PDB file of C-alpha atoms in Angstrom:
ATOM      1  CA  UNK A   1       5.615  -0.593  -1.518  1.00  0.00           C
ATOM      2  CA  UNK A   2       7.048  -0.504  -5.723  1.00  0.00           C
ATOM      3  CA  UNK A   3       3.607  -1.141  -7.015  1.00  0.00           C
ATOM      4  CA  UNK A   4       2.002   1.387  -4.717  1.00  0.00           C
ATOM      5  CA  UNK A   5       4.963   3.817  -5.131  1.00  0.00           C
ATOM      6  CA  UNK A   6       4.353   3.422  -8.969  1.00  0.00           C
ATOM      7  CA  UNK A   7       0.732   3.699  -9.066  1.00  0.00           C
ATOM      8  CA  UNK A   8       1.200   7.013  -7.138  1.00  0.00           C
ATOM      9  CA  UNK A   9       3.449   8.477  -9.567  1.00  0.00           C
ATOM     10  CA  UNK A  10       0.874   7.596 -12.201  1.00  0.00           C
ATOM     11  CA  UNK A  11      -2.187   8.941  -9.973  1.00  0.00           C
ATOM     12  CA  UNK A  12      -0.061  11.835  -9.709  1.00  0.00           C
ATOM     13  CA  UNK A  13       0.608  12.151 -13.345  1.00  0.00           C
ATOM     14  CA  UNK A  14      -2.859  11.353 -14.502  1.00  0.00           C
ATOM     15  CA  UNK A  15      -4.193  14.547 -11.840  1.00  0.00           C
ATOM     16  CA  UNK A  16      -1.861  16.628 -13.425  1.00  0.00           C
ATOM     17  CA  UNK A  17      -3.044  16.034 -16.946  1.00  0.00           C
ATOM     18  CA  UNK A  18      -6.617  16.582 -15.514  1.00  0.00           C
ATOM     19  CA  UNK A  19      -5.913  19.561 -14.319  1.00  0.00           C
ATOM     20  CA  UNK A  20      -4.254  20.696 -17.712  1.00  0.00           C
ATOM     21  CA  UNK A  21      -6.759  19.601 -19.840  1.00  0.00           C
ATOM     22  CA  UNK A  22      -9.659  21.142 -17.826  1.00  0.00           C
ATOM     23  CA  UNK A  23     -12.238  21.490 -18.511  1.00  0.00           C
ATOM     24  CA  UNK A  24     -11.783  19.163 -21.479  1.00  0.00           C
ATOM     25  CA  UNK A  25     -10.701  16.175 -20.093  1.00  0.00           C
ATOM     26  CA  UNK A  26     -10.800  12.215 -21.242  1.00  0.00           C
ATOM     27  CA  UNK A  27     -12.813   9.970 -19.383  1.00  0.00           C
ATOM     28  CA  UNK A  28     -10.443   7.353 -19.825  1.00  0.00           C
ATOM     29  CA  UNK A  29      -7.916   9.120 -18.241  1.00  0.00           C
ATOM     30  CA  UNK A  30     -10.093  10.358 -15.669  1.00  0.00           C
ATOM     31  CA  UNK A  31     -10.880   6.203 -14.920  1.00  0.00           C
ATOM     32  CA  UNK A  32      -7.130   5.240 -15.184  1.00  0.00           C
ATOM     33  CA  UNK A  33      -6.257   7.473 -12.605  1.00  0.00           C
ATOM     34  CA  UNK A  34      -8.810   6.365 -10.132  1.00  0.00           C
ATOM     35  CA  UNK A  35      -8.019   2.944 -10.966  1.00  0.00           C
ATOM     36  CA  UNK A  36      -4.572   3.936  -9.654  1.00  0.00           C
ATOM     37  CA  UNK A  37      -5.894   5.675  -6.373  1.00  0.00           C
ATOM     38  CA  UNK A  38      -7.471   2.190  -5.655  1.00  0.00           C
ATOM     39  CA  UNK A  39      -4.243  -0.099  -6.452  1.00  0.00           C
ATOM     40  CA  UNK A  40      -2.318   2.469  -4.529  1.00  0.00           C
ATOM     41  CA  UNK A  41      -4.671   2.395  -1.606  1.00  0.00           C
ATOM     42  CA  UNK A  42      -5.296  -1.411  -1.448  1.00  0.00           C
ATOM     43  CA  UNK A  43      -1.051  -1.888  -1.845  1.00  0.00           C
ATOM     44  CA  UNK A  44      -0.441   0.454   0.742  1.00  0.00           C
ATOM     45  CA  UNK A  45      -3.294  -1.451   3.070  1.00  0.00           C
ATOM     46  CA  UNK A  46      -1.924  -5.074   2.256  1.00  0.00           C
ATOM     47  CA  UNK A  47       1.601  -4.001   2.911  1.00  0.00           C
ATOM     48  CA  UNK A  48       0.685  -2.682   6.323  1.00  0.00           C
ATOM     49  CA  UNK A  49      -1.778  -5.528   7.214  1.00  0.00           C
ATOM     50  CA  UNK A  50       1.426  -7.908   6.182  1.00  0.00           C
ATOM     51  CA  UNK A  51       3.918  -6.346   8.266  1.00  0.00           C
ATOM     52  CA  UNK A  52       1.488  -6.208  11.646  1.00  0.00           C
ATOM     53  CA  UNK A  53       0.969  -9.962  10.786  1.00  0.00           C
ATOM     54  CA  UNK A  54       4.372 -10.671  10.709  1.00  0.00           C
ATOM     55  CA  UNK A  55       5.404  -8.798  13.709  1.00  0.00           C
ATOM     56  CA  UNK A  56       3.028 -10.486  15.816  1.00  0.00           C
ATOM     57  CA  UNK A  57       3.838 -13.658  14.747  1.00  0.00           C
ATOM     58  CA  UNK A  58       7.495 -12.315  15.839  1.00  0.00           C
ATOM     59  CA  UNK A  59       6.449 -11.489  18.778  1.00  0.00           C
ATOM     60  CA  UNK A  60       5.054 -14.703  19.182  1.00  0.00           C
ATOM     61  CA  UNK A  61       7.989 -16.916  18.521  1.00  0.00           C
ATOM     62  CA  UNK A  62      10.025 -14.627  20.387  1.00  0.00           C
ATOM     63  CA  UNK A  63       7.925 -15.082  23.728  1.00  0.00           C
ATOM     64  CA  UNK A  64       7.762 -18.546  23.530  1.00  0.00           C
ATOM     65  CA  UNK A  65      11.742 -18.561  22.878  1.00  0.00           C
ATOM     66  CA  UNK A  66      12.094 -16.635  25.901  1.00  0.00           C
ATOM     67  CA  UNK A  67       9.190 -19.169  27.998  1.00  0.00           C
ATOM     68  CA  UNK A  68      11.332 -21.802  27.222  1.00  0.00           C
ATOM     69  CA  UNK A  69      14.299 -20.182  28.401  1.00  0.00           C
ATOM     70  CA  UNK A  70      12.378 -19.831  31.392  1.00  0.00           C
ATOM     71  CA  UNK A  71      11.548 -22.998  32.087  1.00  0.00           C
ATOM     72  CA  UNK A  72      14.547 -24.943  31.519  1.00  0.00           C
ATOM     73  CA  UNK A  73      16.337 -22.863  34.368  1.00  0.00           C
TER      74      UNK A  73
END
């Protein structure tokens, strides 16, 4: 969540100057900010992905910890 907090802020900083600089603005800036749109969005994806990964293997352990349980009653 940093890295896609922090390419956000720079997204956001790089729209701004955009804007600003309308309708004179740098393509290089125009490319850096995009490039930041895409590490923010793929971050933000892998993060998610991770955590639904890791709760279902949770989930997982936890069932057969309570199966076990179970069947040594």
């Amino acid at each position: 969540p940093l890295i896609a907090g922090f390419a956000d802020y720079l997204e956001n900083y790089g729209i701004i100057y955009l804007l600003n600089d309308y309708p004179n603005f740098s393509e290089n800036v125009m490319w850096a900010t995009n490039l930041f749109s895409i590490v923010k969005s793929a971050t933000t994806s892998i993060f998610f992905v991770l955590i639904i990964v890791l709760l279902f293997l949770f989930g997982i352990q936890r069932f057969r910890a309570i199966d076990s349980q179970v069947k040594n009653v």
